[in-house]
mmCIF file of C-alpha atoms in Angstrom:
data_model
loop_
_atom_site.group_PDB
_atom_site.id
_atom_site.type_symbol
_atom_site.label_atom_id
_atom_site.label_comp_id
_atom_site.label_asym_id
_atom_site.label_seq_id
_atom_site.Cartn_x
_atom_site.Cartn_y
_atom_site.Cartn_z
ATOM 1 C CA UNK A 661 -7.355 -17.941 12.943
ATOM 2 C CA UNK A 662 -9.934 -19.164 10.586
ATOM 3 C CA UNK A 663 -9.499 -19.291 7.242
ATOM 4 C CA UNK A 664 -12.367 -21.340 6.284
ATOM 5 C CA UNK A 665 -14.698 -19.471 2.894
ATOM 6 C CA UNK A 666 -17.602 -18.015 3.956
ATOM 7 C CA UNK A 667 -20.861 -19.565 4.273
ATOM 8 C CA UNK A 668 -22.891 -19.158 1.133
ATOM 9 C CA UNK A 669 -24.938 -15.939 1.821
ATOM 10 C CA UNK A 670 -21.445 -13.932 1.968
ATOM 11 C CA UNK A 671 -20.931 -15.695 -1.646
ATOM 12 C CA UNK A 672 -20.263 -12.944 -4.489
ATOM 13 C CA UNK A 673 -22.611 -12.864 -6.846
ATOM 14 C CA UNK A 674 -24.235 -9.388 -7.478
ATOM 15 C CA UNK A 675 -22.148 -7.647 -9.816
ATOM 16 C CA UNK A 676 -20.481 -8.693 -13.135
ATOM 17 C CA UNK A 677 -17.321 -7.133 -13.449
ATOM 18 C CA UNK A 678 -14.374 -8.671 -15.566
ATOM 19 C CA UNK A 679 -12.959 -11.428 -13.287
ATOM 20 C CA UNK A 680 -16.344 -12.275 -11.813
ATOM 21 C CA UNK A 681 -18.920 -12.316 -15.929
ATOM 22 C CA UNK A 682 -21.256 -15.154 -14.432
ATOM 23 C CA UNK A 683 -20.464 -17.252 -11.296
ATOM 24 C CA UNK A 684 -23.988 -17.607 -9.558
ATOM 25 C CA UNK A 685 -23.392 -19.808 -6.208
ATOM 26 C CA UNK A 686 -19.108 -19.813 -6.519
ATOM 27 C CA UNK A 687 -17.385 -18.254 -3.403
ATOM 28 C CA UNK A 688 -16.038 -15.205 -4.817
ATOM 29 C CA UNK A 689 -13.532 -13.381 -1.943
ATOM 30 C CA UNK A 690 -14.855 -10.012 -0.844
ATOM 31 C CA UNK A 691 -14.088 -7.414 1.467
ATOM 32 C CA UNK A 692 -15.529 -8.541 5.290
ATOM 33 C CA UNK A 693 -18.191 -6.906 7.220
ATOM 34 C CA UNK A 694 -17.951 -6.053 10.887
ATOM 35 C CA UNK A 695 -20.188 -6.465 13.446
ATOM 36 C CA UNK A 696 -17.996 -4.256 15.979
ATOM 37 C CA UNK A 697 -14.898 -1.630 15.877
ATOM 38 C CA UNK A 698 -12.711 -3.743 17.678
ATOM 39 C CA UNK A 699 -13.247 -6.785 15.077
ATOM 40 C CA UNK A 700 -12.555 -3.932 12.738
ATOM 41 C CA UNK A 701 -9.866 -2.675 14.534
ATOM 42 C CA UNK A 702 -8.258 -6.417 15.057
ATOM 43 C CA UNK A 703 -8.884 -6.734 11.052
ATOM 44 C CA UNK A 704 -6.817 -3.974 10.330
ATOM 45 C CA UNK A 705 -3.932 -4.885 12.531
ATOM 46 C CA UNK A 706 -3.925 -8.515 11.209
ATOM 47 C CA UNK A 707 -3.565 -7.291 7.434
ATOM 48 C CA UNK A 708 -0.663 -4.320 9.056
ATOM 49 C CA UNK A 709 1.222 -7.239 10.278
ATOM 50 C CA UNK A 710 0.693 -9.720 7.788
ATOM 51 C CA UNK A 711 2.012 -6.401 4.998
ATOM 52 C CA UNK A 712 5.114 -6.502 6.825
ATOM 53 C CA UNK A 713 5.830 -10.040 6.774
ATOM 54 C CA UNK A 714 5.175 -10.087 2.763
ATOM 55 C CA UNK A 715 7.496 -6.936 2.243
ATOM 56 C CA UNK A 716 10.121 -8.957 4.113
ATOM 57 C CA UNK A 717 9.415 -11.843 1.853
ATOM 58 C CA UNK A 718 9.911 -9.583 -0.842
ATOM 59 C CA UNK A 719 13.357 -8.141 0.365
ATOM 60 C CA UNK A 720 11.423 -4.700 0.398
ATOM 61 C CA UNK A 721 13.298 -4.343 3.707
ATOM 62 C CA UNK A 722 16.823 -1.597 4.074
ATOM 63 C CA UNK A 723 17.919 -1.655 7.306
ATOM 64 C CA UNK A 724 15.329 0.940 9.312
ATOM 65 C CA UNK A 725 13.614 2.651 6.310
ATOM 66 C CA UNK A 726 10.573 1.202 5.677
ATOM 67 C CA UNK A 727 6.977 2.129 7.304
ATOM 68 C CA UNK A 728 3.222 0.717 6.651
ATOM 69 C CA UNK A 729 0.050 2.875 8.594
ATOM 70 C CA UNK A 730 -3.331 2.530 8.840
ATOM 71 C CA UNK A 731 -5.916 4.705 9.964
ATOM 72 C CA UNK A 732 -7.665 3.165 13.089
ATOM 73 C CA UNK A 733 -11.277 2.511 12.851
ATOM 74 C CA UNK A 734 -12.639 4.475 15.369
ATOM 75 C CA UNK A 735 -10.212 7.140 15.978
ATOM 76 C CA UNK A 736 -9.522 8.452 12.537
ATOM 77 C CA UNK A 737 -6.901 11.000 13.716
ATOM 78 C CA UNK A 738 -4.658 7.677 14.847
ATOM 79 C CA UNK A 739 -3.571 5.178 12.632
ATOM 80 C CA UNK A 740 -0.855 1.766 13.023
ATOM 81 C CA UNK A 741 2.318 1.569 12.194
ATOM 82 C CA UNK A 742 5.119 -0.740 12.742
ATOM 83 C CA UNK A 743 7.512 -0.111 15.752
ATOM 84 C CA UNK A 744 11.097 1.470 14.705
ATOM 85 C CA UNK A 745 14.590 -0.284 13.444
ATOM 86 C CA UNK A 746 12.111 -4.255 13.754
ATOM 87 C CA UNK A 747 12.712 -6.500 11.131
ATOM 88 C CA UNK A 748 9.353 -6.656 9.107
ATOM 89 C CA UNK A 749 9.664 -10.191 9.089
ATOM 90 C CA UNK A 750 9.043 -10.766 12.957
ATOM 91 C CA UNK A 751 6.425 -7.599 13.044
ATOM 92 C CA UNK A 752 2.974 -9.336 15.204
ATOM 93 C CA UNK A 753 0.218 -7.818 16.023
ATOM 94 C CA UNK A 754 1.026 -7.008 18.913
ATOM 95 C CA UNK A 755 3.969 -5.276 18.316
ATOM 96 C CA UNK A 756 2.321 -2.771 16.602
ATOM 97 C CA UNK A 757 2.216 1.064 17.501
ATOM 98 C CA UNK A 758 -0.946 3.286 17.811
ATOM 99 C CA UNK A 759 0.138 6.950 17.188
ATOM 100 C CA UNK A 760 -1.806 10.523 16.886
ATOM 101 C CA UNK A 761 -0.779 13.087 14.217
ATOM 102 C CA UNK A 762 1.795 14.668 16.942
ATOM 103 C CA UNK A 763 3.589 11.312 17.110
ATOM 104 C CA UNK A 764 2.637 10.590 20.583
ATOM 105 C CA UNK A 765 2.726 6.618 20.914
ATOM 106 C CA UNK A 766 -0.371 5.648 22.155
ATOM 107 C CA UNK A 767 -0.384 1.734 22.458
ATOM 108 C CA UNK A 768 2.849 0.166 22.115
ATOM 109 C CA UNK A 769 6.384 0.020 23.910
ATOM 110 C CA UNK A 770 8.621 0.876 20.730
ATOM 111 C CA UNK A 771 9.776 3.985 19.487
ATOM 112 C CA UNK A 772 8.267 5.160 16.195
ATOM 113 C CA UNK A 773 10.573 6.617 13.267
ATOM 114 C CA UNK A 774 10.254 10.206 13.199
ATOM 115 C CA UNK A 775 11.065 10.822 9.645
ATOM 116 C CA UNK A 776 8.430 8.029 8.570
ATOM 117 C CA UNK A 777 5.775 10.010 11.013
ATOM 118 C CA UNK A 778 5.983 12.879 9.993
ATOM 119 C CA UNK A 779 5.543 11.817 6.424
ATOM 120 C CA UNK A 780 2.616 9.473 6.726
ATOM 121 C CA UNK A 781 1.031 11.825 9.370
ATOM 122 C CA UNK A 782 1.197 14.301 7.002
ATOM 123 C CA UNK A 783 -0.383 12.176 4.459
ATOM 124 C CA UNK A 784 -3.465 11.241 6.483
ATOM 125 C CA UNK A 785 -4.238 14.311 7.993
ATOM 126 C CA UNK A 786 -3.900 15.882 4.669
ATOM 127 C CA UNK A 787 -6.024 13.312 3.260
ATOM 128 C CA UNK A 788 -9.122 12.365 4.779
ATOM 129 C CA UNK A 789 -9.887 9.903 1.905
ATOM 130 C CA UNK A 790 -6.658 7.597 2.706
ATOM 131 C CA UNK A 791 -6.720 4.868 4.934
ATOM 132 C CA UNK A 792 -3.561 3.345 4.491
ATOM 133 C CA UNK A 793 -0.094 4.131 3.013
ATOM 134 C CA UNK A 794 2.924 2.046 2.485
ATOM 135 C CA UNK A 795 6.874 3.532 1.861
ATOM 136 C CA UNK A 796 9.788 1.111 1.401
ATOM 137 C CA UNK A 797 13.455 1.620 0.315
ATOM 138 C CA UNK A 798 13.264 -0.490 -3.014
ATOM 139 C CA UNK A 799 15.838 -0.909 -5.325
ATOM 140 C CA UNK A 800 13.886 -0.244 -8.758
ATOM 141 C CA UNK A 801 11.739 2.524 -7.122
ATOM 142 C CA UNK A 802 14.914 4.543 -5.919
ATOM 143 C CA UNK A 803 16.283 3.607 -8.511
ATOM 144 C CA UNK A 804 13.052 5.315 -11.071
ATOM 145 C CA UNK A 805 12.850 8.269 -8.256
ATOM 146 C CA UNK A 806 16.447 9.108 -9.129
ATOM 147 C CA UNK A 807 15.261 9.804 -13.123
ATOM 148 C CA UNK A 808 12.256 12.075 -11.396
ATOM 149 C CA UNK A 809 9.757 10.910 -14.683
ATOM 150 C CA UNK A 810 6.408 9.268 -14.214
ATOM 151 C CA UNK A 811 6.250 6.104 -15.131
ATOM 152 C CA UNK A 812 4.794 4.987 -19.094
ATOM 153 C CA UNK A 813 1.584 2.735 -19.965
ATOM 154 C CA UNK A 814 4.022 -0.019 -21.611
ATOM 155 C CA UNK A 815 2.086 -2.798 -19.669
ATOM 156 C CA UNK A 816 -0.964 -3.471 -18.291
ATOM 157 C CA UNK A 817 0.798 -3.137 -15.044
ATOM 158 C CA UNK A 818 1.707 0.307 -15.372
ATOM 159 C CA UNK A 819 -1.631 1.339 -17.171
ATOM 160 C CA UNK A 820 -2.716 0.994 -13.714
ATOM 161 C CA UNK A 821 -1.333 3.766 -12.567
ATOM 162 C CA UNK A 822 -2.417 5.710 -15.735
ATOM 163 C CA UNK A 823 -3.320 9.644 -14.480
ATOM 164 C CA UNK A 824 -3.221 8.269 -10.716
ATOM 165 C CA UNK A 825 0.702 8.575 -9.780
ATOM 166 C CA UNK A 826 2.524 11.791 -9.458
ATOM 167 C CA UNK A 827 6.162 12.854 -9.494
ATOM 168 C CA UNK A 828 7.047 14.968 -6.438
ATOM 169 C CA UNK A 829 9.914 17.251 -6.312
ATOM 170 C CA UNK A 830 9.332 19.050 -2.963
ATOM 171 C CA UNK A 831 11.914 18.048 -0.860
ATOM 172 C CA UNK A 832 13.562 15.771 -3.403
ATOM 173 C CA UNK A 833 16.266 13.380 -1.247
ATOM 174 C CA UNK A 834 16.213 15.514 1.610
ATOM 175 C CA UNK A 835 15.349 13.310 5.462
ATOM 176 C CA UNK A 836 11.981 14.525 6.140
ATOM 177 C CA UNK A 837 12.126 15.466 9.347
ATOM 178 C CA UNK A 838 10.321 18.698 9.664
ATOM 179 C CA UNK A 839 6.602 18.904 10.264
ATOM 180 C CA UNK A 840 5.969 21.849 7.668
ATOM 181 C CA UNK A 841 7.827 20.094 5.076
ATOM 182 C CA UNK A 842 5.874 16.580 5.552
ATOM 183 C CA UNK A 843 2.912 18.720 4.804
ATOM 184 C CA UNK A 844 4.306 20.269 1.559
ATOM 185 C CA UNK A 845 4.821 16.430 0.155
ATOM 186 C CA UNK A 846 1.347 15.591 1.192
ATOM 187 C CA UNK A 847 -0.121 18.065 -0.828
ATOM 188 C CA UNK A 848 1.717 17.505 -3.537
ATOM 189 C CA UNK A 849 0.555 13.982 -3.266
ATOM 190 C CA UNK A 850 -2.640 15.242 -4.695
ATOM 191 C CA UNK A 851 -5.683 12.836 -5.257
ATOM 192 C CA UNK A 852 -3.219 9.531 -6.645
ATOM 193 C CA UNK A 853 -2.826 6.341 -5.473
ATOM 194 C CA UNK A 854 1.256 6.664 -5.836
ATOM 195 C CA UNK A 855 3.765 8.911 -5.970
ATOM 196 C CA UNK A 856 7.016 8.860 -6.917
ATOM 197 C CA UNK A 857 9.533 10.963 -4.189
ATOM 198 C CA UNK A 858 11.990 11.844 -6.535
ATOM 199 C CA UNK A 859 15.774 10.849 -5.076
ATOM 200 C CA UNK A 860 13.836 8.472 -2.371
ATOM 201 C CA UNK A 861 11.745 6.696 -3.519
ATOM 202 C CA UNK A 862 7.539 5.219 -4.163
ATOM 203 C CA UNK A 863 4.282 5.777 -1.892
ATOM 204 C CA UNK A 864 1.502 4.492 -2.346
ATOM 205 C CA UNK A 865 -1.504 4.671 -0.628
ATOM 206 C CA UNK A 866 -4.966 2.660 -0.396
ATOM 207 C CA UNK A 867 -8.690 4.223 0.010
ATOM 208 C CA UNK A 868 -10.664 1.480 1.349
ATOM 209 C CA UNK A 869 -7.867 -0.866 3.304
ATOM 210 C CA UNK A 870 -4.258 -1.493 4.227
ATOM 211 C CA UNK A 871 -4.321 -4.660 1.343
ATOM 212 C CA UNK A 872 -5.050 -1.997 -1.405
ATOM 213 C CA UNK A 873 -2.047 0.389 -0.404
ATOM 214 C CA UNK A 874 0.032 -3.229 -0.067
ATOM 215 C CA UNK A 875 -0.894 -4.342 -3.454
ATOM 216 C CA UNK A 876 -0.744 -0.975 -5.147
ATOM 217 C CA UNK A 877 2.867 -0.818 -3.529
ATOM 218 C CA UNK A 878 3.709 -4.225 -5.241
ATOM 219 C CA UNK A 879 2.624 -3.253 -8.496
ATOM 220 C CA UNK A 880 4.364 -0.113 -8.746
ATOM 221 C CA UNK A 881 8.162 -1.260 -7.923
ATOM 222 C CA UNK A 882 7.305 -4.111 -10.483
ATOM 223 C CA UNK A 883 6.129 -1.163 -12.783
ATOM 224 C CA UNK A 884 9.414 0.756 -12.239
ATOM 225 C CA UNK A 885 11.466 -2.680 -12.560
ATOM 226 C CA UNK A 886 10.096 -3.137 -16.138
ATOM 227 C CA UNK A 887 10.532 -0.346 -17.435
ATOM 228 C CA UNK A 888 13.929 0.461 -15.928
ATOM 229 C CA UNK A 889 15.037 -2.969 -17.722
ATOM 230 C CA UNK A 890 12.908 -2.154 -21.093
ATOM 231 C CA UNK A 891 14.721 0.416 -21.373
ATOM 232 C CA UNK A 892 17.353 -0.741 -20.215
ATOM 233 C CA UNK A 893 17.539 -2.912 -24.124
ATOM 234 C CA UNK A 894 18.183 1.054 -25.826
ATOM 235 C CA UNK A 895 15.221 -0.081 -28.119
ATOM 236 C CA UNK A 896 11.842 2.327 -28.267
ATOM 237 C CA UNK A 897 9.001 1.973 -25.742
ATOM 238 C CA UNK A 898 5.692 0.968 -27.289
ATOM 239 C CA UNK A 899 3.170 2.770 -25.757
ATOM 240 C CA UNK A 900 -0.246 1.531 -25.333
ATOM 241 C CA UNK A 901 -2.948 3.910 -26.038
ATOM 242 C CA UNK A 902 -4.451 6.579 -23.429
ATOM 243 C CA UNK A 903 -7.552 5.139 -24.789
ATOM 244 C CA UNK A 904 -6.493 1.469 -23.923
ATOM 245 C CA UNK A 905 -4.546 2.479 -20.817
ATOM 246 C CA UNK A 906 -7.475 4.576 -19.370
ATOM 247 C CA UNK A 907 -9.285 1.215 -20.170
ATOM 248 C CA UNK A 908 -6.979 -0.964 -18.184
ATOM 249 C CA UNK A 909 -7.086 1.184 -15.045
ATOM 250 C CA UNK A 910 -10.806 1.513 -15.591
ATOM 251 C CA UNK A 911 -10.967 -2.515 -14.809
ATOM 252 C CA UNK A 912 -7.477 -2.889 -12.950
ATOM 253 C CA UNK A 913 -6.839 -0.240 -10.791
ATOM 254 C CA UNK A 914 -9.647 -0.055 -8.494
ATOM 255 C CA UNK A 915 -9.432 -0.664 -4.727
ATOM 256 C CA UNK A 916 -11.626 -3.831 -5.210
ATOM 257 C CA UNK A 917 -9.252 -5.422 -7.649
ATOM 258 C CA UNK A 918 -6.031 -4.137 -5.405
ATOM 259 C CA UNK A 919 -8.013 -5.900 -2.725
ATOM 260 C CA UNK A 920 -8.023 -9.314 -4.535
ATOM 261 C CA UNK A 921 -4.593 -9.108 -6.066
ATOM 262 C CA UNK A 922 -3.408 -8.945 -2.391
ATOM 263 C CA UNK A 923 -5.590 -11.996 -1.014
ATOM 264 C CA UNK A 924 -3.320 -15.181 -2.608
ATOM 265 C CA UNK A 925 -0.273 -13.201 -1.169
ATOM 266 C CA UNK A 926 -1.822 -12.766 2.145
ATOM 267 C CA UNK A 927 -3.595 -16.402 2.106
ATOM 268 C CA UNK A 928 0.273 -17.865 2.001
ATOM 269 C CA UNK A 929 1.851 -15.726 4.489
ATOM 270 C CA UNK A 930 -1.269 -16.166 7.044
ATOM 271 C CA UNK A 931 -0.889 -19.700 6.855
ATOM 272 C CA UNK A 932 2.882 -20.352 7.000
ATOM 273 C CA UNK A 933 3.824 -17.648 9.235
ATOM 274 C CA UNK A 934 0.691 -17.550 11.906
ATOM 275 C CA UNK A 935 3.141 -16.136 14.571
ATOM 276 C CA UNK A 936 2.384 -12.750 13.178
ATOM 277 C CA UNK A 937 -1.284 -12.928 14.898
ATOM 278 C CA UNK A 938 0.258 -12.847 17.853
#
């Protein structure tokens, strides 16, 4: 794998923005461009895998529950997924599964979970606009699901899911097993980033690649851990501002910076774990 910078006519330089005021000539990390679906396609598998190894790293993992898609590149009605009841943190590339919307595995010699296909099959055929989604059994986002509130701007962290993450209630702790009622939660899903299944748990899901849903993911069971143990202290919440928050997500909560926030994460797990290319 090569994980040398790019040369300097793929350096980053067009567009201020508020990491990047003035850097003429600096490599600035951007989003790739393909030459080809199947380096696309191979892209897209390397950043499944290498989500899976991070959520293990992150003890994201609870026993079978867990599940990380993304659409393929040139069959949008198929997406990847990781293969049933693995641990995340031996998932390679070529373990992964290739499955259709009626959970037919296409590529692959695992089984798929049911209850995670018919929920994230529901989610991308609902929404065109998704390319990835990520669902884990985490302790502080079960454990905010089971209060069924949307999360406060109290940091900057959580202002970045200011008016982008829903509460859903439709089949609230129930096994989603049943095609018509995967549908009724991806509806309800709306046009956010993350939701919060109330009585299971957080989704989130990324527009432009499978390190935006990742990161997004990240940032939301952080979000529900700090404010589960702010208020944890009985004092008030200080609120910041819907002027300041709508700020904050202006700047922080775009699939660009989701996109960055991801790369140092992915840059240490590509290059101590390079099994996962496999």
């Amino acid at each position: 794998m090569d994980m040398t910078p790019p040369p300097a006519s793929q350096k980053a330089s067009e567009k201020a923005s508020v990491y990047q005021p003035s850097q003429q000539g600096l490599y600035f990390p951007k989003p790739p461009v393909f030459q080809s679906v199947e380096e696309e396609r191979l892209h897209r598998k390397q950043r499944l895998a290498a989500v899976c190894r991070v959520f293990a790293r992150y003890r994201y993992e609870y026993g079978f529950a867990g599940h990380v898609t993304v659409r393929d590149p040139e069959f949008p009605d198929r997406f990847w997924t990781n293969p049933f009841a693995m641990d995340f943190g031996r998932v390679r590339v070529s373990d992964l599964l290739l499955v259709d919307h009626a959970g037919t595995v296409l590529e692959g010699n695992w089984a798929v979970n049911q209850a995670g296909f018919v929920l994230h099959s529901a989610i991308h055929q609902h929404h065109p606009h998704v390319l990835a989604s990520c669902h884990m059994h985490t302790a502080n986002g079960m454990a905010w699901a089971a209060l069924g509130r949307p999360l406060d701007p109290i940091t900057q962290t959580a202002a970045g899911f200011y008016n982008d993450h829903a509460v859903i209630t439709e089949q609230a702790g129930a096994v989603v097993v049943d095609r018509e009622a995967g549908q009724a939660v991806a509806a309800a899903f709306g046009d956010n980033k993350a939701v919060i299944h109330q009585n299971h748990g957080l989704f989130t899901v990324g527009r432009e690649s499978v390190d935006e849903a990742a990161w997004w993911f990240i940032a939301l069971e952080r979000a529900c851990e700090i404010q589960l143990k702010a208020e944890a202290t009985g004092h008030p919440l200080k609120l910041i501002s819907p002027e300041a928050a709508a700020h904050s997500a202006k700047h922080l909560a775009t699939p660009m910076a989701a996109w960055l926030h991801f790369q140092p994460i992915y840059d240490a797990v590509a290059r101590t774990e390079p099994d996962l290319f496999d």
